[in-house]
């Protein structure tokens, strides 16, 4: 039964991401990209090699699927081969360190998930990796809301109900995560930190088995990416108490924010972004940024991302760099204050 549920969840994610790739490919075929001439003028001094887009997680997972959809769309737009290379391990850090040492000629790019950049560097002992100095931000691609969910049979109707119970019953509530150091895990640690409560963390090897146990009552609550959970929320299999972003999510406006639910100042999200080796020439970074931003602003691509719970971003390299710096400092504080460690 659990295997069937897991396969169903994975199939739903793949279908959603394939729709994004199809929309992007159709868009590229229909329109002349506004930056194609600038790209062509610089290609001779850039590279004729295929672009290697590294992913820090194994094939088949949500990061890999999103990267393949994004890579296929980018390939259509720029007219240059984009090859996905998976280098899993250490929460994506092996891929990040590979990119940091790769040739800075534009032939290597990194499709990064937020835990790799803003959380993992603070969890690994002896780690000297510094994303801001060793990588070149190109653009944040999308932002995902996390959502706080509880088992449907529990009496909690609000975040305040859950927090009140946790305060009165230390270590009586258990929460799941897709693994130590992920955005859903740290979202729960931030909740514990801000409410000064003690709850038991149960890490899983992925979000699908975590959701199965949440629905079955083996754990009481969990944070998860909204796209992975929205169908279970709307079918009544779990109860959603709040989204973790500063504003309500466009395609789930019925779910309040954590701040609206009584926890002022709480904000957390997951994101994917595009980065390059630190010394990549500025003109390559800028051209790629313009391509990414233009792709994400197209109505068809934007609509599909929003429907699946992802907010297209497409910010500037400078804004993305500032965002990464703020994220790193925020999660460093949470890690230090809560004592989170890798197993």
Short mmCIF file of C-alpha atoms in Angstrom, two decimals:
data_model
loop_
_atom_site.label_atom_id
_atom_site.label_comp_id
_atom_site.label_asym_id
_atom_site.label_seq_id
_atom_site.Cartn_x
_atom_site.Cartn_y
_atom_site.Cartn_z
CA UNK A 1 0.00 0.00 0.00
CA UNK A 2 2.74 2.45 0.97
CA UNK A 3 4.71 1.58 -2.20
CA UNK A 4 1.65 2.34 -4.33
CA UNK A 5 1.14 5.68 -2.57
CA UNK A 6 4.82 6.56 -3.01
CA UNK A 7 4.69 5.76 -6.73
CA UNK A 8 1.52 7.84 -7.12
CA UNK A 9 3.15 10.86 -5.44
CA UNK A 10 6.27 10.60 -7.59
CA UNK A 11 4.15 10.21 -10.72
CA UNK A 12 2.21 13.37 -9.88
CA UNK A 13 5.43 15.36 -9.52
CA UNK A 14 6.80 14.08 -12.83
CA UNK A 15 3.57 14.92 -14.68
CA UNK A 16 3.61 18.49 -13.34
CA UNK A 17 7.21 19.10 -14.28
CA UNK A 18 6.79 17.58 -17.74
CA UNK A 19 4.00 20.09 -18.37
CA UNK A 20 6.43 22.91 -17.61
CA UNK A 21 8.97 21.50 -20.05
CA UNK A 22 6.36 21.10 -22.80
CA UNK A 23 5.10 24.65 -22.29
CA UNK A 24 8.61 26.04 -22.39
CA UNK A 25 9.51 24.12 -25.53
CA UNK A 26 6.33 25.25 -27.26
CA UNK A 27 7.02 28.84 -26.26
CA UNK A 28 10.54 28.69 -27.66
CA UNK A 29 9.30 27.32 -30.95
CA UNK A 30 6.63 30.00 -31.26
CA UNK A 31 8.62 33.09 -30.40
CA UNK A 32 11.93 34.74 -31.24
CA UNK A 33 13.74 35.33 -27.97
CA UNK A 34 14.57 39.03 -27.39
CA UNK A 35 18.16 38.30 -26.42
CA UNK A 36 19.07 35.82 -29.19
CA UNK A 37 21.10 38.36 -31.20
CA UNK A 38 23.15 39.38 -28.18
CA UNK A 39 23.75 35.73 -27.41
CA UNK A 40 24.91 35.04 -30.96
CA UNK A 41 27.33 37.97 -30.93
CA UNK A 42 29.07 36.62 -27.86
CA UNK A 43 29.00 32.90 -28.69
CA UNK A 44 32.31 33.04 -30.56
CA UNK A 45 34.14 34.35 -27.51
CA UNK A 46 32.20 32.14 -25.15
CA UNK A 47 32.17 28.39 -25.84
CA UNK A 48 31.02 25.84 -28.38
CA UNK A 49 30.85 23.12 -25.73
CA UNK A 50 27.54 21.71 -24.47
CA UNK A 51 26.37 23.28 -21.22
CA UNK A 52 26.62 20.83 -18.35
CA UNK A 53 23.86 21.49 -15.84
CA UNK A 54 24.80 19.81 -12.58
CA UNK A 55 22.15 18.62 -10.13
CA UNK A 56 23.10 17.75 -6.55
CA UNK A 57 20.50 15.01 -6.15
CA UNK A 58 19.85 11.59 -7.75
CA UNK A 59 17.71 11.14 -10.88
CA UNK A 60 13.95 11.03 -10.43
CA UNK A 61 13.61 13.35 -7.44
CA UNK A 62 11.91 16.76 -7.48
CA UNK A 63 15.15 18.74 -7.94
CA UNK A 64 16.27 16.51 -10.82
CA UNK A 65 12.89 16.67 -12.53
CA UNK A 66 12.72 20.45 -12.21
CA UNK A 67 16.26 20.77 -13.57
CA UNK A 68 15.46 18.59 -16.59
CA UNK A 69 12.36 20.65 -17.37
CA UNK A 70 14.27 23.88 -16.97
CA UNK A 71 17.26 22.59 -18.98
CA UNK A 72 15.05 21.49 -21.88
CA UNK A 73 13.40 24.91 -22.00
CA UNK A 74 16.71 26.77 -21.82
CA UNK A 75 18.18 24.57 -24.56
CA UNK A 76 15.31 25.43 -26.91
CA UNK A 77 15.68 29.14 -26.24
CA UNK A 78 19.45 29.51 -26.58
CA UNK A 79 19.94 26.89 -29.29
CA UNK A 80 22.75 25.24 -27.38
CA UNK A 81 22.86 21.72 -25.94
CA UNK A 82 22.14 21.45 -22.20
CA UNK A 83 23.19 18.14 -20.63
CA UNK A 84 21.96 17.20 -17.14
CA UNK A 85 24.56 15.59 -14.88
CA UNK A 86 23.53 14.18 -11.50
CA UNK A 87 26.08 14.24 -8.70
CA UNK A 88 24.18 13.34 -5.56
CA UNK A 89 25.49 13.28 -2.02
CA UNK A 90 25.94 15.47 1.05
CA UNK A 91 22.71 17.42 0.46
CA UNK A 92 23.97 18.56 -2.93
CA UNK A 93 27.33 19.73 -1.63
CA UNK A 94 29.34 17.36 -3.83
CA UNK A 95 27.83 18.95 -6.91
CA UNK A 96 28.30 22.46 -5.50
CA UNK A 97 31.98 21.84 -4.82
CA UNK A 98 32.41 20.31 -8.29
CA UNK A 99 30.94 23.46 -9.85
CA UNK A 100 33.16 25.67 -7.71
CA UNK A 101 36.22 23.94 -9.20
CA UNK A 102 34.87 23.63 -12.77
CA UNK A 103 36.11 25.69 -15.74
CA UNK A 104 34.60 29.17 -15.63
CA UNK A 105 34.00 29.35 -19.38
CA UNK A 106 30.21 29.06 -19.19
CA UNK A 107 30.15 25.35 -19.95
CA UNK A 108 29.22 24.39 -16.35
CA UNK A 109 26.11 25.56 -14.52
CA UNK A 110 24.50 24.47 -11.26
CA UNK A 111 20.76 23.99 -10.74
CA UNK A 112 20.79 24.40 -6.97
CA UNK A 113 18.20 23.69 -4.31
CA UNK A 114 18.04 26.01 -1.31
CA UNK A 115 19.30 23.52 1.34
CA UNK A 116 22.56 23.04 -0.57
CA UNK A 117 23.36 26.75 -0.60
CA UNK A 118 21.86 28.16 2.59
CA UNK A 119 21.74 25.24 5.07
CA UNK A 120 24.23 22.44 4.29
CA UNK A 121 27.38 24.62 4.61
CA UNK A 122 26.50 25.16 8.30
CA UNK A 123 25.88 21.48 9.07
CA UNK A 124 28.98 19.76 7.75
CA UNK A 125 32.02 19.66 9.99
CA UNK A 126 35.26 20.92 8.50
CA UNK A 127 33.45 22.38 5.52
CA UNK A 128 35.14 25.40 3.95
CA UNK A 129 32.68 25.85 1.10
CA UNK A 130 31.46 29.44 0.71
CA UNK A 131 28.74 29.76 -1.97
CA UNK A 132 28.99 33.56 -2.16
CA UNK A 133 32.72 33.53 -2.91
CA UNK A 134 33.02 30.31 -4.90
CA UNK A 135 29.88 30.52 -7.06
CA UNK A 136 28.40 33.20 -9.30
CA UNK A 137 24.64 33.72 -8.79
CA UNK A 138 22.72 33.97 -12.08
CA UNK A 139 19.05 33.98 -11.05
CA UNK A 140 16.61 32.51 -8.60
CA UNK A 141 14.31 30.39 -10.74
CA UNK A 142 11.38 29.65 -8.44
CA UNK A 143 10.27 29.84 -4.82
CA UNK A 144 8.18 27.14 -3.16
CA UNK A 145 6.01 27.58 -0.11
CA UNK A 146 6.29 25.02 2.63
CA UNK A 147 3.10 24.12 4.45
CA UNK A 148 2.54 23.02 8.05
CA UNK A 149 0.25 19.98 8.11
CA UNK A 150 -1.15 17.80 10.89
CA UNK A 151 -2.75 14.38 10.90
CA UNK A 152 -6.44 14.80 10.06
CA UNK A 153 -7.61 13.03 13.23
CA UNK A 154 -5.85 15.41 15.62
CA UNK A 155 -7.93 18.17 17.25
CA UNK A 156 -5.55 20.97 16.20
CA UNK A 157 -7.31 23.56 14.04
CA UNK A 158 -4.68 26.32 14.20
CA UNK A 159 -0.95 26.75 14.68
CA UNK A 160 -1.72 28.16 18.14
CA UNK A 161 -3.46 24.89 19.06
CA UNK A 162 -0.38 22.88 18.09
CA UNK A 163 2.01 25.23 19.91
CA UNK A 164 -0.14 25.25 23.07
CA UNK A 165 -0.14 21.44 23.18
CA UNK A 166 3.62 21.29 22.57
CA UNK A 167 4.31 23.71 25.40
CA UNK A 168 2.16 21.72 27.81
CA UNK A 169 3.55 18.36 26.62
CA UNK A 170 7.30 18.56 25.86
CA UNK A 171 8.53 15.88 23.44
CA UNK A 172 5.03 14.39 23.03
CA UNK A 173 4.65 15.58 19.44
CA UNK A 174 6.76 14.13 16.64
CA UNK A 175 7.32 15.79 13.27
CA UNK A 176 8.64 14.32 10.06
CA UNK A 177 10.98 15.62 7.39
CA UNK A 178 12.34 14.44 4.05
CA UNK A 179 15.80 14.30 5.66
CA UNK A 180 18.10 16.14 8.02
CA UNK A 181 18.97 19.65 6.85
CA UNK A 182 16.23 20.10 4.27
CA UNK A 183 13.98 23.14 4.09
CA UNK A 184 11.06 21.25 5.63
CA UNK A 185 13.22 20.08 8.54
CA UNK A 186 14.60 23.55 9.20
CA UNK A 187 11.09 25.04 8.92
CA UNK A 188 10.14 22.89 11.92
CA UNK A 189 13.33 23.80 13.79
CA UNK A 190 12.51 27.47 13.22
CA UNK A 191 9.04 26.85 14.68
CA UNK A 192 10.59 25.19 17.73
CA UNK A 193 13.07 28.04 18.13
CA UNK A 194 10.48 30.80 17.91
CA UNK A 195 7.99 29.09 20.23
CA UNK A 196 10.57 27.61 22.64
CA UNK A 197 9.01 24.17 22.42
CA UNK A 198 10.47 20.67 22.39
CA UNK A 199 9.28 18.21 19.74
CA UNK A 200 10.81 15.02 18.33
CA UNK A 201 12.26 15.00 14.80
CA UNK A 202 11.72 11.86 12.69
CA UNK A 203 13.76 12.07 9.45
CA UNK A 204 12.72 10.05 6.40
CA UNK A 205 14.44 9.23 3.13
CA UNK A 206 12.27 11.51 1.06
CA UNK A 207 8.96 13.33 1.28
CA UNK A 208 6.72 10.50 0.02
CA UNK A 209 7.27 8.07 2.94
CA UNK A 210 6.99 10.99 5.37
CA UNK A 211 3.55 11.88 3.97
CA UNK A 212 2.44 8.26 4.18
CA UNK A 213 3.29 8.14 7.90
CA UNK A 214 1.69 11.53 8.54
CA UNK A 215 -1.54 10.31 6.97
CA UNK A 216 -1.25 7.07 8.95
CA UNK A 217 -0.69 8.80 12.29
CA UNK A 218 2.85 7.55 12.95
CA UNK A 219 3.91 11.22 13.19
CA UNK A 220 1.68 14.12 14.24
CA UNK A 221 2.80 16.95 11.97
CA UNK A 222 5.21 17.90 9.23
CA UNK A 223 6.28 20.70 6.95
CA UNK A 224 6.48 19.88 3.26
CA UNK A 225 6.71 21.67 -0.09
CA UNK A 226 3.19 22.73 -1.00
CA UNK A 227 3.27 21.16 -4.51
CA UNK A 228 3.94 17.73 -2.98
CA UNK A 229 1.08 18.01 -0.50
CA UNK A 230 -1.68 20.15 -1.99
CA UNK A 231 -3.69 17.22 -3.39
CA UNK A 232 -3.62 15.43 -0.02
CA UNK A 233 -4.69 18.64 1.72
CA UNK A 234 -7.61 19.24 -0.63
CA UNK A 235 -8.71 15.60 -0.45
CA UNK A 236 -8.85 15.85 3.35
CA UNK A 237 -6.13 13.26 4.00
CA UNK A 238 -4.17 15.82 6.05
CA UNK A 239 -5.05 19.20 7.57
CA UNK A 240 -3.11 22.31 6.53
CA UNK A 241 -2.60 24.87 9.29
CA UNK A 242 -0.42 27.48 7.54
CA UNK A 243 1.97 28.23 4.70
CA UNK A 244 5.45 29.40 5.65
CA UNK A 245 5.79 32.35 3.26
CA UNK A 246 5.21 36.00 4.13
CA UNK A 247 2.08 36.16 1.96
CA UNK A 248 -0.67 33.68 1.18
CA UNK A 249 0.10 31.45 -1.78
CA UNK A 250 -1.83 32.42 -4.97
CA UNK A 251 -3.16 28.93 -5.70
CA UNK A 252 -3.90 28.06 -2.07
CA UNK A 253 -5.37 31.33 -0.76
CA UNK A 254 -7.51 29.49 1.78
CA UNK A 255 -4.42 28.55 3.82
CA UNK A 256 -3.26 31.32 6.20
CA UNK A 257 0.37 32.31 6.67
CA UNK A 258 2.26 31.45 9.84
CA UNK A 259 2.15 35.14 10.79
CA UNK A 260 -1.62 35.25 10.29
CA UNK A 261 -1.89 32.09 12.38
CA UNK A 262 -0.26 33.87 15.31
CA UNK A 263 3.49 33.50 14.79
CA UNK A 264 4.58 37.00 13.74
CA UNK A 265 7.95 37.17 12.00
CA UNK A 266 7.96 33.55 10.85
CA UNK A 267 9.01 33.11 7.22
CA UNK A 268 10.57 30.18 5.39
CA UNK A 269 10.55 28.88 1.84
CA UNK A 270 12.32 26.50 -0.50
CA UNK A 271 13.79 27.63 -3.82
CA UNK A 272 15.73 26.54 -6.87
CA UNK A 273 18.31 28.76 -8.51
CA UNK A 274 20.90 28.85 -11.28
CA UNK A 275 24.58 29.46 -10.45
CA UNK A 276 27.95 29.17 -12.21
CA UNK A 277 31.61 28.85 -11.15
CA UNK A 278 32.76 31.95 -9.32
CA UNK A 279 34.95 33.40 -12.07
CA UNK A 280 32.48 32.99 -14.93
CA UNK A 281 32.68 36.09 -17.18
CA UNK A 282 30.12 38.75 -16.38
CA UNK A 283 28.66 38.85 -19.89
CA UNK A 284 27.81 35.13 -19.68
CA UNK A 285 26.14 35.60 -16.30
CA UNK A 286 24.16 38.58 -17.58
CA UNK A 287 23.05 36.89 -20.81
CA UNK A 288 21.93 33.78 -18.95
CA UNK A 289 20.11 35.94 -16.42
CA UNK A 290 18.19 37.70 -19.18
CA UNK A 291 17.23 34.37 -20.75
CA UNK A 292 16.02 32.96 -17.44
CA UNK A 293 14.05 36.09 -16.55
CA UNK A 294 12.41 36.22 -19.97
CA UNK A 295 11.44 32.54 -19.85
CA UNK A 296 9.85 32.89 -16.41
CA UNK A 297 7.83 35.96 -17.41
CA UNK A 298 6.06 34.17 -20.24
CA UNK A 299 2.37 33.70 -19.26
CA UNK A 300 2.22 29.99 -20.11
CA UNK A 301 5.31 29.09 -18.09
CA UNK A 302 4.29 31.34 -15.21
CA UNK A 303 0.76 29.88 -15.11
CA UNK A 304 1.97 26.28 -14.92
CA UNK A 305 4.51 27.03 -12.18
CA UNK A 306 1.86 28.86 -10.14
CA UNK A 307 -0.62 26.02 -10.54
CA UNK A 308 1.96 23.61 -9.17
CA UNK A 309 2.74 25.78 -6.13
CA UNK A 310 5.91 27.43 -7.42
CA UNK A 311 6.36 31.20 -7.74
CA UNK A 312 8.59 32.21 -10.69
CA UNK A 313 11.23 34.73 -9.61
CA UNK A 314 13.85 35.59 -12.26
CA UNK A 315 15.68 38.26 -10.25
CA UNK A 316 19.02 39.91 -11.12
CA UNK A 317 22.38 38.29 -10.27
CA UNK A 318 22.97 41.04 -7.70
CA UNK A 319 19.58 40.56 -6.03
CA UNK A 320 20.03 36.79 -6.05
CA UNK A 321 23.42 37.18 -4.39
CA UNK A 322 21.97 39.40 -1.67
CA UNK A 323 19.14 36.93 -1.17
CA UNK A 324 21.60 34.03 -0.78
CA UNK A 325 23.60 36.01 1.79
CA UNK A 326 20.49 36.71 3.87
CA UNK A 327 19.35 33.08 3.64
CA UNK A 328 22.75 31.78 4.72
CA UNK A 329 22.84 34.05 7.77
CA UNK A 330 19.27 33.20 8.75
CA UNK A 331 19.75 29.45 8.67
CA UNK A 332 23.19 29.63 10.28
CA UNK A 333 21.51 31.23 13.28
CA UNK A 334 18.80 28.54 13.39
CA UNK A 335 21.37 25.73 13.11
CA UNK A 336 23.56 27.21 15.85
CA UNK A 337 20.65 27.96 18.19
CA UNK A 338 18.94 24.57 17.82
CA UNK A 339 22.03 22.36 17.61
CA UNK A 340 20.92 20.59 14.43
CA UNK A 341 23.51 18.08 13.25
CA UNK A 342 23.82 15.62 10.40
CA UNK A 343 23.51 11.99 11.44
#
